[in-house]
Short mmCIF file of C-alpha atoms in Angstrom, two decimals:
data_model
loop_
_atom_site.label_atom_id
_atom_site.label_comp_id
_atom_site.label_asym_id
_atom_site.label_seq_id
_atom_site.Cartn_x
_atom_site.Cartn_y
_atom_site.Cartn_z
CA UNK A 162 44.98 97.52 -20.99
CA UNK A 163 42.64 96.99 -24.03
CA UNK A 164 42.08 96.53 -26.57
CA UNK A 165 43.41 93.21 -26.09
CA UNK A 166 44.29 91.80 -29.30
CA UNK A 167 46.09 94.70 -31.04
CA UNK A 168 47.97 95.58 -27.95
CA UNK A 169 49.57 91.53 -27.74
CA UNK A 170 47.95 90.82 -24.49
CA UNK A 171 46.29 88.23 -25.95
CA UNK A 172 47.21 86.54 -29.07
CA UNK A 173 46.10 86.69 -32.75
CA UNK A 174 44.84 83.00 -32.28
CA UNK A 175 42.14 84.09 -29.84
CA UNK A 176 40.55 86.34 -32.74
CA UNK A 177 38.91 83.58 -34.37
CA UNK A 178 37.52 81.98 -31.74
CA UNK A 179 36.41 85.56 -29.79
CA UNK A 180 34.79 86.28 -33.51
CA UNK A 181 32.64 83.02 -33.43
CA UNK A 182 31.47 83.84 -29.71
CA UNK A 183 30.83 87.43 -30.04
CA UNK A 184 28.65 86.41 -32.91
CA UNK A 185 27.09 84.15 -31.08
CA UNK A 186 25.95 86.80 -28.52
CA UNK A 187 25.28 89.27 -30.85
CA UNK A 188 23.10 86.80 -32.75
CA UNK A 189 21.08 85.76 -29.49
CA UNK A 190 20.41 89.07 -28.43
CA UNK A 191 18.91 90.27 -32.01
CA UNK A 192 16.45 87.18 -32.37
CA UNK A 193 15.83 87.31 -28.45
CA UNK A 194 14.91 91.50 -29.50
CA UNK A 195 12.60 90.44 -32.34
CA UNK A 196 14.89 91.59 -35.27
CA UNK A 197 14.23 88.14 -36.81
CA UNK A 198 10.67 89.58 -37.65
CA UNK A 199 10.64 92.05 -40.97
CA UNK A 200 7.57 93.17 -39.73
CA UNK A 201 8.60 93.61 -35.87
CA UNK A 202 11.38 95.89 -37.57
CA UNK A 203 9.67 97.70 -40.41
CA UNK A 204 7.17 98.70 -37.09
CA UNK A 205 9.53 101.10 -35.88
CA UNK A 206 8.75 103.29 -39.89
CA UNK A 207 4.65 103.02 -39.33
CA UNK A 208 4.84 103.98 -35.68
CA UNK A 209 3.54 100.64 -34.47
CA UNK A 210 6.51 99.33 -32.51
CA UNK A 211 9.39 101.02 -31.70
CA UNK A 212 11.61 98.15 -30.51
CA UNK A 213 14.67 98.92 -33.37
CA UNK A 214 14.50 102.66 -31.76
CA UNK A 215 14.67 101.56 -28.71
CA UNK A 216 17.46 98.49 -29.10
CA UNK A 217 19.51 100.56 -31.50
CA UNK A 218 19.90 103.60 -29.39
CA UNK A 219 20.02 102.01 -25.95
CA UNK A 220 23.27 100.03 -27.20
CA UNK A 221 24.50 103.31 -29.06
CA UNK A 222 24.34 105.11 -25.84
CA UNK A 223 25.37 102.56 -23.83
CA UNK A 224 28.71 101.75 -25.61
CA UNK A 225 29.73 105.42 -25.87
CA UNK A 226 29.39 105.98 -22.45
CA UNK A 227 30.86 102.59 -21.52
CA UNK A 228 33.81 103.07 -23.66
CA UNK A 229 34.45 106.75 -22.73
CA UNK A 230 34.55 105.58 -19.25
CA UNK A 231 36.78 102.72 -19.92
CA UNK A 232 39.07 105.11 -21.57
CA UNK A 233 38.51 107.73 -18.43
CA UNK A 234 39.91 104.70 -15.90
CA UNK A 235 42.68 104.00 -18.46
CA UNK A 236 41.68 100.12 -19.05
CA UNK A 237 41.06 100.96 -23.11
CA UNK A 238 42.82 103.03 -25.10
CA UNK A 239 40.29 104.79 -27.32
CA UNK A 240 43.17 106.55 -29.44
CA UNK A 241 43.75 102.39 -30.79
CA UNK A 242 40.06 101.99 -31.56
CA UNK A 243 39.05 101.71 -35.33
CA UNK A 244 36.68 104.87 -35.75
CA UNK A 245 34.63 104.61 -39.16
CA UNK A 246 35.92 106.80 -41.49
CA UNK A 247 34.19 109.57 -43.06
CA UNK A 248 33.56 109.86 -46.71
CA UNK A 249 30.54 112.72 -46.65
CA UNK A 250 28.59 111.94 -49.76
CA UNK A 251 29.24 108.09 -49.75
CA UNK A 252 27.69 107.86 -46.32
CA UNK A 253 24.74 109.64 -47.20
CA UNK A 254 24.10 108.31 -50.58
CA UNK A 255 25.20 104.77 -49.40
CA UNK A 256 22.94 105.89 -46.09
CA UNK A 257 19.88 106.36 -48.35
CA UNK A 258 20.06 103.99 -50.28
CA UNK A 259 20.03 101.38 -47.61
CA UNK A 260 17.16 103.20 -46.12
CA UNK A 261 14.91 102.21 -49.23
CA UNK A 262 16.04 99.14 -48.93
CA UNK A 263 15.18 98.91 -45.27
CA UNK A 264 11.76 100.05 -45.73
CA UNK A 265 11.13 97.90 -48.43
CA UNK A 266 12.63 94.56 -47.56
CA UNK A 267 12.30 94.90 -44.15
CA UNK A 268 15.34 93.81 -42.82
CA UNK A 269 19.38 94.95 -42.40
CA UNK A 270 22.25 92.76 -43.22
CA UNK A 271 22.29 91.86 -39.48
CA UNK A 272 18.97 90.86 -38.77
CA UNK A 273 18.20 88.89 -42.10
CA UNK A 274 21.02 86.80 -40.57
CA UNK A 275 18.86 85.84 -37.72
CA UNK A 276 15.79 85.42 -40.07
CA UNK A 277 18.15 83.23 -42.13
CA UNK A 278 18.66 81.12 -38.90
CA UNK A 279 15.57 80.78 -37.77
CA UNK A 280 14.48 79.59 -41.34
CA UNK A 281 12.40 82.69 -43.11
CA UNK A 282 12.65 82.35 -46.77
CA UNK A 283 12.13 85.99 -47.40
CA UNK A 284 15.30 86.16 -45.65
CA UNK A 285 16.76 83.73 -47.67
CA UNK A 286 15.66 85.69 -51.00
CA UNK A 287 17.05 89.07 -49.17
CA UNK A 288 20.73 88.07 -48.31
CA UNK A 289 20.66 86.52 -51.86
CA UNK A 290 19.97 90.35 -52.85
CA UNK A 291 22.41 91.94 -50.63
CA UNK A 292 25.14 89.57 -52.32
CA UNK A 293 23.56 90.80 -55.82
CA UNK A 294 23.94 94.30 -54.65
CA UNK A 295 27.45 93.89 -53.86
CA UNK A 296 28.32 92.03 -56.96
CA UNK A 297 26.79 95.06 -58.91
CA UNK A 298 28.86 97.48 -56.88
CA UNK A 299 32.34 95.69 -57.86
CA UNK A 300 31.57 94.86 -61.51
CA UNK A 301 30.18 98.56 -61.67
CA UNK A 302 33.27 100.16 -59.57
CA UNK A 303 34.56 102.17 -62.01
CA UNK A 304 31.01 104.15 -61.62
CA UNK A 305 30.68 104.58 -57.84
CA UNK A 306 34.59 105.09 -57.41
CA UNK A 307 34.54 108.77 -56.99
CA UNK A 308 31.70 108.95 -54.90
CA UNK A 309 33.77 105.88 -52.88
CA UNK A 310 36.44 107.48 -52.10
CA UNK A 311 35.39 110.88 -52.19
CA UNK A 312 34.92 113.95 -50.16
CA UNK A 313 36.95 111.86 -47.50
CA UNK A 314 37.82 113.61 -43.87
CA UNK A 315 39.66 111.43 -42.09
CA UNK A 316 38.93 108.65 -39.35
CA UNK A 317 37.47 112.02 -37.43
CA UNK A 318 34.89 112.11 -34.67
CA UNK A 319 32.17 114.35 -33.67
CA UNK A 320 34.74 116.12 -31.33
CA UNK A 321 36.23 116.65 -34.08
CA UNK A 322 33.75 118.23 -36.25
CA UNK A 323 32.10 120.01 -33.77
CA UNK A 324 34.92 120.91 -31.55
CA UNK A 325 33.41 120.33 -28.03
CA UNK A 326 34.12 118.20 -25.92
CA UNK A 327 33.22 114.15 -25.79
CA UNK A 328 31.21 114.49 -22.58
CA UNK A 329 29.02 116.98 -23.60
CA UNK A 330 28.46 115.75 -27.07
CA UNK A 331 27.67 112.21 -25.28
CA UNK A 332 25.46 114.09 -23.07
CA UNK A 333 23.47 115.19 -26.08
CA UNK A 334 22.86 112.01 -27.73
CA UNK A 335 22.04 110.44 -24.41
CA UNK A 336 19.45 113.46 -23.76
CA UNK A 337 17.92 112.52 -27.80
CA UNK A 338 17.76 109.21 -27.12
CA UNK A 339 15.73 109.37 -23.59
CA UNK A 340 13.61 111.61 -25.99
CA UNK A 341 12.90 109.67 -28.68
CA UNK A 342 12.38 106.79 -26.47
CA UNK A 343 9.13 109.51 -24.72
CA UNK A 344 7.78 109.99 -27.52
CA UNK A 345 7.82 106.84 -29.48
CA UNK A 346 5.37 105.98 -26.46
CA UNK A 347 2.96 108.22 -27.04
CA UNK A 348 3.55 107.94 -30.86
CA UNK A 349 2.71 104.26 -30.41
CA UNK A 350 -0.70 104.74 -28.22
CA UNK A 351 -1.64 106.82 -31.28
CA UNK A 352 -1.55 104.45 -33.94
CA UNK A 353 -3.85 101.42 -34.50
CA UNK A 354 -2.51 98.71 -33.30
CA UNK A 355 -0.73 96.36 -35.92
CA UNK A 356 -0.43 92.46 -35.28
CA UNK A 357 2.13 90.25 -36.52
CA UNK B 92 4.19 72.43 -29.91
CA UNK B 93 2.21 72.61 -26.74
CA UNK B 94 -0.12 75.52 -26.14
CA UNK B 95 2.24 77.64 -23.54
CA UNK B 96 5.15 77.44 -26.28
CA UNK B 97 2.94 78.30 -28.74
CA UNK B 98 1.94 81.55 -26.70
CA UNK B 99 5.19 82.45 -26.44
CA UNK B 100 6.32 82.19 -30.15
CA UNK B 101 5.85 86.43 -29.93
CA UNK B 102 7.29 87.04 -27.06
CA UNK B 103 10.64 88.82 -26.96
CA UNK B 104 12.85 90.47 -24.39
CA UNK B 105 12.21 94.15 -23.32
CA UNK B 106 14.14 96.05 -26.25
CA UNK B 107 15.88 98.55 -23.39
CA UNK B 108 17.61 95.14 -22.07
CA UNK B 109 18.31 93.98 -25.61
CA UNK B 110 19.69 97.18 -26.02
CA UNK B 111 21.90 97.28 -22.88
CA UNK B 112 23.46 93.74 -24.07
CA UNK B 113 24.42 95.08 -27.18
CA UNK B 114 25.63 97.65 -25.75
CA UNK B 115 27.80 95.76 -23.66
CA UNK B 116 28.63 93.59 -26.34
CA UNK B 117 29.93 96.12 -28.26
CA UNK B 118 32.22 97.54 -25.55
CA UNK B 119 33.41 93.62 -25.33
CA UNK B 120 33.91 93.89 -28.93
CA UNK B 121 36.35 96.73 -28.83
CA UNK B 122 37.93 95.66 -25.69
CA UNK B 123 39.12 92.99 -27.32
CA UNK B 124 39.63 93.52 -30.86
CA UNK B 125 39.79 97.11 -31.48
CA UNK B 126 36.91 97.27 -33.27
CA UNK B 127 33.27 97.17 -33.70
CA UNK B 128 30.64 94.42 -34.85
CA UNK B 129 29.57 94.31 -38.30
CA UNK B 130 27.02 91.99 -40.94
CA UNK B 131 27.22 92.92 -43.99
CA UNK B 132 31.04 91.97 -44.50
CA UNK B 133 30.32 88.65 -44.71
CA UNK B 134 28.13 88.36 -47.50
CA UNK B 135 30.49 90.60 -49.51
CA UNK B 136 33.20 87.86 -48.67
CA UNK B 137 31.05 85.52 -49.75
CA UNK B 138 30.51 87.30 -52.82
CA UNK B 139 34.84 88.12 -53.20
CA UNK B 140 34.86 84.34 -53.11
CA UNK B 141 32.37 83.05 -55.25
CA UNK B 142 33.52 85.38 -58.49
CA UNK B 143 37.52 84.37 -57.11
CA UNK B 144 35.96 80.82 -57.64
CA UNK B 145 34.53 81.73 -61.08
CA UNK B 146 37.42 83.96 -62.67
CA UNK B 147 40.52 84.41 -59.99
CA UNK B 148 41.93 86.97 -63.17
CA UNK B 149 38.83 88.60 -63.10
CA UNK B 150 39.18 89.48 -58.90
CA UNK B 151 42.51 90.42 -59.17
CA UNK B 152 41.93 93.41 -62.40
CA UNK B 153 38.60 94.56 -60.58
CA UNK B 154 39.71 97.33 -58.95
CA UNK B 155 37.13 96.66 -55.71
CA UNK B 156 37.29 92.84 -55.58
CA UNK B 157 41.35 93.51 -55.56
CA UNK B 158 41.18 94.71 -52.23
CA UNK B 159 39.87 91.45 -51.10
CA UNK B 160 41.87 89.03 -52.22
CA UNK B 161 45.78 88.67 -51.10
CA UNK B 162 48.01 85.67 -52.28
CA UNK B 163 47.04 82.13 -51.32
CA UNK B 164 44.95 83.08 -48.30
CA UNK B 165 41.15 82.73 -48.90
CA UNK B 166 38.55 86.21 -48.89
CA UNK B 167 36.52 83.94 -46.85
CA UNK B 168 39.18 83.84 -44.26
CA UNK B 169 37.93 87.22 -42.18
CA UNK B 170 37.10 88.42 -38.59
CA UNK B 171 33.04 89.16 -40.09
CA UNK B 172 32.63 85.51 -41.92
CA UNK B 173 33.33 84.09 -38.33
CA UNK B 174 31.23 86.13 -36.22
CA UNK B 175 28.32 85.93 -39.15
CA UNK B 176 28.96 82.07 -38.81
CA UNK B 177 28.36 82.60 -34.53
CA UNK B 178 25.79 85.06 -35.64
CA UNK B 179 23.63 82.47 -37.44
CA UNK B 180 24.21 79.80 -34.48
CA UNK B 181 23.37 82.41 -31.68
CA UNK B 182 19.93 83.39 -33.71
CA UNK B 183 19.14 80.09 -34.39
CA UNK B 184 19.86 78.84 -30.50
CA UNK B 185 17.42 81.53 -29.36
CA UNK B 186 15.04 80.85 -31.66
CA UNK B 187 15.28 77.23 -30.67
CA UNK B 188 14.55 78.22 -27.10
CA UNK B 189 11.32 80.09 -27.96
CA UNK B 190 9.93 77.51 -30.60
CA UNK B 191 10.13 80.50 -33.74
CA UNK B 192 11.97 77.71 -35.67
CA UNK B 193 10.31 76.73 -39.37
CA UNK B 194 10.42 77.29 -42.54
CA UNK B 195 7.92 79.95 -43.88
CA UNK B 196 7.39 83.40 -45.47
CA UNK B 197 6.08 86.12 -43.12
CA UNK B 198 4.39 88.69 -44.53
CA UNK B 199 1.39 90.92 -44.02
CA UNK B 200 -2.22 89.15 -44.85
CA UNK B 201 -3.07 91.90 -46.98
CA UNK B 202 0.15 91.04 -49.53
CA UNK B 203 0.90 87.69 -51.04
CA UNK B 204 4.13 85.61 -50.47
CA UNK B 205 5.39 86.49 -54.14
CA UNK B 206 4.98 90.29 -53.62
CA UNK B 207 7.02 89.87 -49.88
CA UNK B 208 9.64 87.75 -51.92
CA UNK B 209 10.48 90.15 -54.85
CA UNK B 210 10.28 93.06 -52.12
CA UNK B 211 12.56 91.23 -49.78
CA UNK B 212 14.71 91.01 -52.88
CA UNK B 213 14.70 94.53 -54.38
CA UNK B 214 15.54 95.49 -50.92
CA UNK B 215 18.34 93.65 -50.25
CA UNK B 216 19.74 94.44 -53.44
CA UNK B 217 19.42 97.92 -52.61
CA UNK B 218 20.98 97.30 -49.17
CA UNK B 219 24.05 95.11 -50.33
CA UNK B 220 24.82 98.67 -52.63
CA UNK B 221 24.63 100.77 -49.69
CA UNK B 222 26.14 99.64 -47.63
CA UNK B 223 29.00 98.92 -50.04
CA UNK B 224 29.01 102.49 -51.03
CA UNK B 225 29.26 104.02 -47.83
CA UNK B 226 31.55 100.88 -45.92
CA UNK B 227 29.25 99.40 -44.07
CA UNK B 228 26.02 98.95 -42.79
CA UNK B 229 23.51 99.20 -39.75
CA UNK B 230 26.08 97.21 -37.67
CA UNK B 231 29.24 98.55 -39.25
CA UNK B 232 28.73 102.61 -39.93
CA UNK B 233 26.37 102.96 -38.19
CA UNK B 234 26.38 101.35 -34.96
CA UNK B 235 30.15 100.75 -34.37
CA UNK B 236 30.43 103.82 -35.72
CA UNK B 237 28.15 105.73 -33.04
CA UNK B 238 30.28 103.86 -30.07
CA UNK B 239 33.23 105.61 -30.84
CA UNK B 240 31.22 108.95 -31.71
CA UNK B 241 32.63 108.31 -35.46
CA UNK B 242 31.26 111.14 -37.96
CA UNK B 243 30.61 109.31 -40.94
CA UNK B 244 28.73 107.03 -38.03
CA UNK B 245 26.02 109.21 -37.32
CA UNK B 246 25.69 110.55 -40.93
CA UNK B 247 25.24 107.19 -42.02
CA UNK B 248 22.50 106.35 -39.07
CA UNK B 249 20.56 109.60 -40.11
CA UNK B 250 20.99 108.87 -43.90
CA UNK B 251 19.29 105.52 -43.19
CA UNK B 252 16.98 106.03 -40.83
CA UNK B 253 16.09 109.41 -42.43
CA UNK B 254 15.55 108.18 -45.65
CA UNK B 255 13.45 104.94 -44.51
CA UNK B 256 11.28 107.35 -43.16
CA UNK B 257 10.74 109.20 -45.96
CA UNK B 258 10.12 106.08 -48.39
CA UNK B 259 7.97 104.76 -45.64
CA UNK B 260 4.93 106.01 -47.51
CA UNK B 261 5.23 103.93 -50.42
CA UNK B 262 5.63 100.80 -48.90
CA UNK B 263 3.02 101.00 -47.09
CA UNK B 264 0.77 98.34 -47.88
CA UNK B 265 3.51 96.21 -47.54
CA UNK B 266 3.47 96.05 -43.97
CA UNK B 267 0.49 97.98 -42.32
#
């Protein structure tokens, strides 16, 4: 019955290890993607390639599904999994702030990693600025610490805000996904071809 | 580099089958730990440690870098620095297997190296606040977050994607 480690099937040990190889995957997959390519990702803004759509939302709809239905047969317990909590205004100021910075470095903390790996300095120079960016959020804390730990609702879900249930809420994300993945298509035969 | 490798330097895996390993991944990820993947926790670990290096009095009054550090046991000592470490390996094993190994600066023709590099920078500078401000990033908020149908999950994914799209327009030349 999972999860695993929190439940002491398997042992606190194993959560090293299980980090270093679910990184591994997780790095393989993005690179395999194309996320080590700023301009592969900053495609999906210009409407010249859609591949972080269509990665990012096949996963996001995969894994809800997966783990509702893991929960359904009663092999996961999703009332032990670590939901994100939900500070309103940090999440969308943090949110849009980190979409400027998307658009205009071209990567996420994620993906620079692969860049890092596969040896792109702009990478290099961009995780130097994400750890500048984080050093100016501590020193400056006193600033940003009501809109940190403000307008804070709980570890809540979107069964919770919305009070419906999971399935049908999963139903609807699933539905805008298959959507957006339509018309990113035809969005894509539109625009002039870009190569990288 | 022969000419077939060469070919294939752009060639990447259809994104709906990248997708549906991550996807899986990410249901591995809970399965077993409880919680979701994440990036940009390791670079502010990395950050935690470096001032701890600098001024261990100084970590312990800041009232964020506090959080971080606990007794004898080092900030770099956490479930993200690892998988970041296996991160780094996996990206660099696949881009081993598809020759995209080498040191260089990619950026459009149309842009020099030096404009890319103090973008790339500005960027990640803005990034590294976000995602400090609102707990995590495109991995952490965003994506774990969606898995488990989290709120402040989806807010964050529209905040970011939303507002990319709206500053798309000034970066332009940057990348088209």
């Amino acid at each position: 019955m999972g999860p695993l480690i929190p439940n002491g099937i398997l042992t606190d040990e194993w959560n090293i290890i299980i980090a270093v190889l679910i990184g591994l995957a997780f790095g393989f997959i993005l690179e395999a993607s194309g996320f080590s390519s700023s301009r592969k990702l900053a495609g999906v803004f210009y409407g010249y390639d859609f591949a972080v759509l269509k990665v990012f939302f096949t996963a996001a709809v995969v894994s809800v599904i997966g783990l509702y239905y893991m929960d359904y047969l009663g092999w996961i317990e999703m009332g032990m999994l670590y939901v994100h909590p939900t500070y309103v205004w940090a999440a969308i100021i943090g949110g849009a702030i980190m979409g400027v910075g998307f658009v205009a470095g071209g990567f996420c903390p994620g993906t620079s990693l692969c860049a890092v790996a596969i040896g792109k300095l702009d990478a290099w120079i961009y995780v130097f600025g994400i750890m500048i960016g984080v050093f100016v959020f501590s020193e400056a804390y006193n600033v940003f610490e009501g809109l940190y730990n403000g307008s804070f609702l709980g570890n809540i879900t979107l069964v919770d805000s919305f009070d419906i249930p999971a399935s049908w809420i999963i139903f609807g994300v699933t539905v805008i996904a298959l959507a957006a993945f339509f018309v990113s298509d035809i969005v894509r035969k539109r625009i002039k071809k870009v190569f990288y | 580099m022969d000419k077939a490798s060469e070919n294939n330097k752009h060639v990447y895996w259809n994104p709906y089958f990248g997708g549906f390993l991550l996807g899986l991944l990410i249901i591995f990820t809970f399965y077993m730990t409880g919680r979701g993947l994440g990036a940009s926790g390791a670079m502010k670990s990395s950050v935690v440690t470096l001032v701890d290096k600098v001024s261990h009095e100084h970590t312990v009054n800041n009232g964020y870098y506090s959080k971080f550090v606990q007794g004898d046991e080092s900030p770099m000592n956490t479930w993200l620095v690892f998988e970041s470490l296996g991160v780094l390996a996996g990206a660099f094993i696949s881009g081993s297997l598809s020759g995209r190994i080498g040191f260089r600066v990619q950026h459009s023709p149309k842009i020099t190296s030096r404009r890319r590099l103090v973008f790339a920078l500005t960027g990640g500078v803005l990034f590294g606040l976000g995602a400090q401000i609102a707990r995590g990033c495109t991995s952490g908020a965003a994506l774990s977050g969606m898995a488990v149908l989290s709120t402040g999950g989806f807010i964050t994914m529209l905040a970011i994607f939303g507002t990319a799209y709206l500053f798309a327009y000034f970066f332009r030349k940057n990348w088209i």
